[in-house]
């Protein structure tokens, strides 16, 4: 039996022309992920599943508060320039992301949409310089960015620090898609080698990491203390905050952005 479709008029993929033709929309949201290895226990689509679920739930919260929000489908490829030798990590270059975003913003701008939020779910995607450039090109549309993984207070919710296929991502996937998570005994420990350069190690200098030299199992961060409960907790915290962000952006008077 086919499960009946939930009524989610704020999800573009599930909407039809009859609805969309006249539906008032104040904010369009574009979720953006990546397709990449996540240690031995999480699927390649982890970033996409996460950002899609977060966008949908935050959208529901905003919509039910009366906000006129519309969530676009997730863009599934991200910047994986440091993982060139990791099998089937599907890189999309920053310059390609600029082109993709320009095309999508051009559609919105031409059709009179005035606000876009890019909801990013992958650390390698750096949309700030791209949105600065497109902001100059399209002064009539307000462009905002949120990296969802910066929203939660990780040190409060999680025991082991990390940033890729770590305790947070693993817990969240256990909650969202437990069927796609391998038993934790099968995961690597996510051990991360540090740079020999002091400034890079301390975080005030940067160079692209050659992922295959930094970690054996492609994870950075120990996933062993992950639980469904932690996953639900972080999902609630993130979606409530991003739901409020969406509502605030919907209401934002573009002529009075500062007080
Ligand atoms: Zn990830």
Coordinates of C-alpha atoms and ligand atoms in Angstrom, one line a residue:
X1 CA 0.0 0.0 0.0
X2 CA 1.2 3.5 -0.8
X3 CA 1.3 5.7 2.3
X4 CA -0.9 8.8 1.8
X5 CA 1.1 11.9 1.3
X6 CA 1.3 14.2 4.2
X7 CA 0.0 17.7 3.6
X8 CA 3.1 19.8 3.5
X9 CA 2.3 22.8 1.3
X10 CA 5.7 24.4 2.3
X11 CA 7.6 21.6 0.5
X12 CA 8.0 22.4 -3.3
X13 CA 8.6 18.8 -4.3
X14 CA 5.3 17.8 -2.9
X15 CA 3.3 20.7 -4.2
X16 CA 1.5 21.1 -7.5
X17 CA 0.9 24.0 -10.0
X18 CA -2.6 24.5 -8.7
X19 CA -1.3 25.3 -5.2
X20 CA 1.8 27.1 -6.3
X21 CA 0.2 29.4 -8.8
X22 CA -1.4 31.6 -6.2
X23 CA 0.3 30.6 -2.9
X24 CA 1.9 33.7 -1.1
X25 CA 5.5 33.0 -0.4
X26 CA 7.8 35.4 1.6
X27 CA 10.9 33.2 2.0
X28 CA 12.4 30.5 -0.2
X29 CA 14.8 28.1 1.5
X30 CA 17.5 26.2 -0.4
X31 CA 19.0 23.2 1.5
X32 CA 22.5 22.2 0.3
X33 CA 24.3 19.1 1.2
X34 CA 27.1 16.8 -0.1
X35 CA 27.7 13.2 -1.2
X36 CA 30.7 11.8 0.6
X37 CA 32.1 9.0 2.8
X38 CA 31.1 9.2 6.5
X39 CA 33.3 6.6 8.3
X40 CA 32.2 3.0 7.9
X41 CA 28.9 3.3 9.6
X42 CA 27.0 6.3 8.0
X43 CA 25.8 6.5 4.4
X44 CA 27.2 8.8 1.7
X45 CA 23.9 10.8 1.7
X46 CA 24.2 11.7 5.4
X47 CA 24.5 15.5 4.9
X48 CA 21.6 15.4 2.4
X49 CA 19.3 13.4 4.7
X50 CA 20.1 15.7 7.6
X51 CA 19.8 19.0 5.9
X52 CA 16.6 17.9 4.2
X53 CA 15.0 16.7 7.4
X54 CA 16.1 19.9 9.3
X55 CA 14.7 22.1 6.5
X56 CA 11.4 20.3 6.4
X57 CA 10.8 20.3 10.2
X58 CA 12.0 23.9 10.6
X59 CA 9.7 24.8 7.7
X60 CA 6.8 23.0 9.4
X61 CA 7.4 25.0 12.6
X62 CA 7.5 28.3 10.7
X63 CA 4.5 27.4 8.5
X64 CA 2.4 26.5 11.5
X65 CA 3.3 29.9 13.0
X66 CA 1.8 31.5 9.9
X67 CA 5.0 32.1 8.0
X68 CA 4.8 31.8 4.3
X69 CA 7.9 29.7 3.6
X70 CA 8.8 27.4 0.7
X71 CA 11.5 24.7 0.9
X72 CA 13.2 23.8 -2.4
X73 CA 14.7 20.3 -3.0
X74 CA 18.2 19.7 -1.6
X75 CA 21.3 20.2 -3.8
X76 CA 23.1 16.9 -3.2
X77 CA 26.7 17.8 -4.2
X78 CA 29.1 19.9 -2.2
X79 CA 32.7 21.0 -2.2
X80 CA 34.9 18.0 -1.6
X81 CA 38.2 19.3 -3.0
X82 CA 40.2 17.8 -0.1
X83 CA 38.7 14.4 -0.7
X84 CA 39.8 13.9 -4.3
X85 CA 41.2 10.4 -3.7
X86 CA 38.2 9.2 -1.6
X87 CA 36.2 6.9 -3.8
X88 CA 32.9 8.5 -5.0
X89 CA 33.2 11.7 -2.9
X90 CA 31.4 13.8 -5.5
X91 CA 33.0 17.2 -5.6
X92 CA 31.2 20.3 -6.9
X93 CA 33.7 23.2 -7.2
X94 CA 32.9 26.5 -5.5
X95 CA 32.8 28.2 -8.9
X96 CA 30.1 25.7 -10.0
X97 CA 28.2 26.4 -6.9
X98 CA 28.3 30.1 -7.8
X99 CA 26.9 29.3 -11.2
X100 CA 24.1 27.0 -9.8
X101 CA 23.1 29.6 -7.2
X102 CA 23.2 32.4 -9.8
X103 CA 20.7 30.4 -12.0
X104 CA 18.4 29.7 -9.1
X105 CA 18.5 33.2 -7.8
X106 CA 17.8 34.6 -11.3
X107 CA 14.6 32.6 -11.4
X108 CA 13.5 33.9 -8.0
X109 CA 14.5 37.5 -8.7
X110 CA 12.7 37.5 -12.1
X111 CA 9.5 36.1 -10.5
X112 CA 9.5 38.7 -7.7
X113 CA 10.6 36.6 -4.8
X114 CA 12.5 38.9 -2.4
X115 CA 14.1 36.6 0.2
X116 CA 16.3 33.5 0.0
X117 CA 17.8 31.5 2.8
X118 CA 20.6 29.0 1.9
X119 CA 20.5 26.2 4.5
X120 CA 23.9 24.5 4.4
X121 CA 24.6 21.0 5.8
X122 CA 28.3 20.5 4.7
X123 CA 31.4 22.0 6.3
X124 CA 33.2 22.2 2.9
X125 CA 30.6 24.4 1.4
X126 CA 31.5 28.1 1.9
X127 CA 28.6 30.2 0.7
X128 CA 29.6 33.5 2.2
X129 CA 31.8 34.8 -0.6
X130 CA 29.4 33.4 -3.2
X131 CA 26.4 35.2 -1.6
X132 CA 28.5 38.4 -1.3
X133 CA 29.1 38.3 -5.0
X134 CA 25.5 37.4 -6.0
X135 CA 24.2 40.1 -3.6
X136 CA 25.9 42.7 -5.7
X137 CA 24.5 41.2 -8.9
X138 CA 20.9 40.8 -7.5
X139 CA 20.4 43.8 -5.2
X140 CA 16.6 43.2 -5.2
X141 CA 16.8 39.9 -3.4
X142 CA 17.8 39.5 0.2
X143 CA 20.2 36.6 0.6
X144 CA 20.8 34.8 4.0
X145 CA 22.9 31.8 5.0
X146 CA 22.7 29.4 7.9
X147 CA 25.1 26.5 8.4
X148 CA 22.9 24.3 10.6
X149 CA 25.8 22.5 12.2
X150 CA 26.9 25.7 13.8
X151 CA 23.5 26.1 15.6
X152 CA 23.7 23.6 18.4
X153 CA 25.9 24.0 21.5
X154 CA 27.8 20.8 20.7
X155 CA 29.9 20.7 23.9
X156 CA 26.7 20.7 26.0
X157 CA 25.0 17.8 24.0
X158 CA 27.9 15.6 23.1
X159 CA 30.8 14.0 25.0
X160 CA 33.4 13.6 22.2
X161 CA 34.4 16.5 20.0
X162 CA 34.5 16.0 16.3
X163 CA 33.1 17.4 13.0
X164 CA 32.6 14.7 10.5
X165 CA 30.7 11.4 11.0
X166 CA 31.2 12.3 14.7
X167 CA 29.0 11.8 17.7
X168 CA 26.6 14.6 16.6
X169 CA 26.1 13.3 13.0
X170 CA 25.9 9.7 14.1
X171 CA 23.3 10.5 16.8
X172 CA 21.3 12.5 14.4
X173 CA 21.3 9.8 11.7
X174 CA 20.4 7.2 14.4
X175 CA 17.3 9.4 15.1
X176 CA 16.4 10.3 11.5
X177 CA 17.4 7.1 9.6
X178 CA 18.4 4.4 12.0
X179 CA 17.8 1.9 9.2
X180 CA 20.9 3.3 7.3
X181 CA 23.3 3.3 10.2
X182 CA 25.6 0.3 10.7
X183 CA 26.2 -0.9 14.3
X184 CA 28.7 1.3 16.1
X185 CA 31.1 -1.7 16.6
X186 CA 31.6 -1.5 12.8
X187 CA 32.7 2.2 12.8
X188 CA 36.2 3.4 12.9
X189 CA 37.3 5.6 15.8
X190 CA 37.4 8.8 13.7
X191 CA 40.9 9.5 14.9
X192 CA 42.1 12.8 13.4
X193 CA 45.8 13.6 12.8
X194 CA 46.7 17.2 13.5
X195 CA 48.8 19.5 11.3
X196 CA 52.5 19.9 12.2
X197 CA 52.1 23.6 11.5
X198 CA 51.3 25.5 14.8
X199 CA 49.0 28.1 13.4
X200 CA 46.9 25.5 11.5
X201 CA 46.7 23.3 14.6
X202 CA 45.6 26.2 16.7
X203 CA 43.0 27.2 14.2
X204 CA 44.2 30.7 13.3
X205 CA 45.8 29.6 10.0
X206 CA 44.3 27.4 7.4
X207 CA 45.3 25.1 4.5
X208 CA 43.0 22.5 2.8
X209 CA 43.3 19.1 4.6
X210 CA 44.2 16.1 2.5
X211 CA 41.5 14.0 4.0
X212 CA 43.1 10.6 3.3
X213 CA 46.2 11.6 5.3
X214 CA 44.1 13.1 8.2
X215 CA 41.9 10.1 8.9
X216 CA 41.9 6.3 8.1
X217 CA 38.2 5.8 8.2
X218 CA 37.1 9.2 6.7
X219 CA 35.6 10.2 10.0
X220 CA 36.9 13.0 12.2
X221 CA 35.5 12.5 15.7
X222 CA 34.7 9.5 17.8
X223 CA 31.2 8.3 17.2
X224 CA 31.2 5.6 20.0
X225 CA 29.0 7.6 22.5
X226 CA 26.2 8.3 19.9
X227 CA 22.6 7.7 20.9
X228 CA 19.1 8.2 19.4
X229 CA 18.2 10.3 22.4
X230 CA 21.1 12.7 21.7
X231 CA 20.1 12.8 18.1
X232 CA 16.5 13.7 18.9
X233 CA 17.7 16.4 21.3
X234 CA 20.0 18.1 18.7
X235 CA 17.3 17.8 16.0
X236 CA 14.7 19.6 18.3
X237 CA 17.2 22.3 19.3
X238 CA 18.3 23.0 15.7
X239 CA 14.8 22.9 14.1
X240 CA 13.3 25.2 16.7
X241 CA 16.0 27.7 16.2
X242 CA 16.0 27.5 12.4
X243 CA 12.1 27.5 12.4
X244 CA 12.3 30.9 14.3
X245 CA 14.9 32.1 11.9
X246 CA 12.6 31.4 9.0
X247 CA 9.7 33.1 10.7
X248 CA 11.9 36.2 11.5
X249 CA 13.1 36.3 7.9
X250 CA 9.6 36.1 6.6
X251 CA 8.5 39.1 8.7
X252 CA 11.7 41.1 8.2
X253 CA 11.0 44.5 6.7
X254 CA 13.9 45.0 4.3
X255 CA 13.7 48.7 4.7
X256 CA 14.2 48.4 8.5
X257 CA 16.8 45.7 9.0
X258 CA 18.8 47.4 11.8
X259 CA 17.8 49.1 15.0
Ligands
LIG1 ZN1 28.4 15.0 7.2

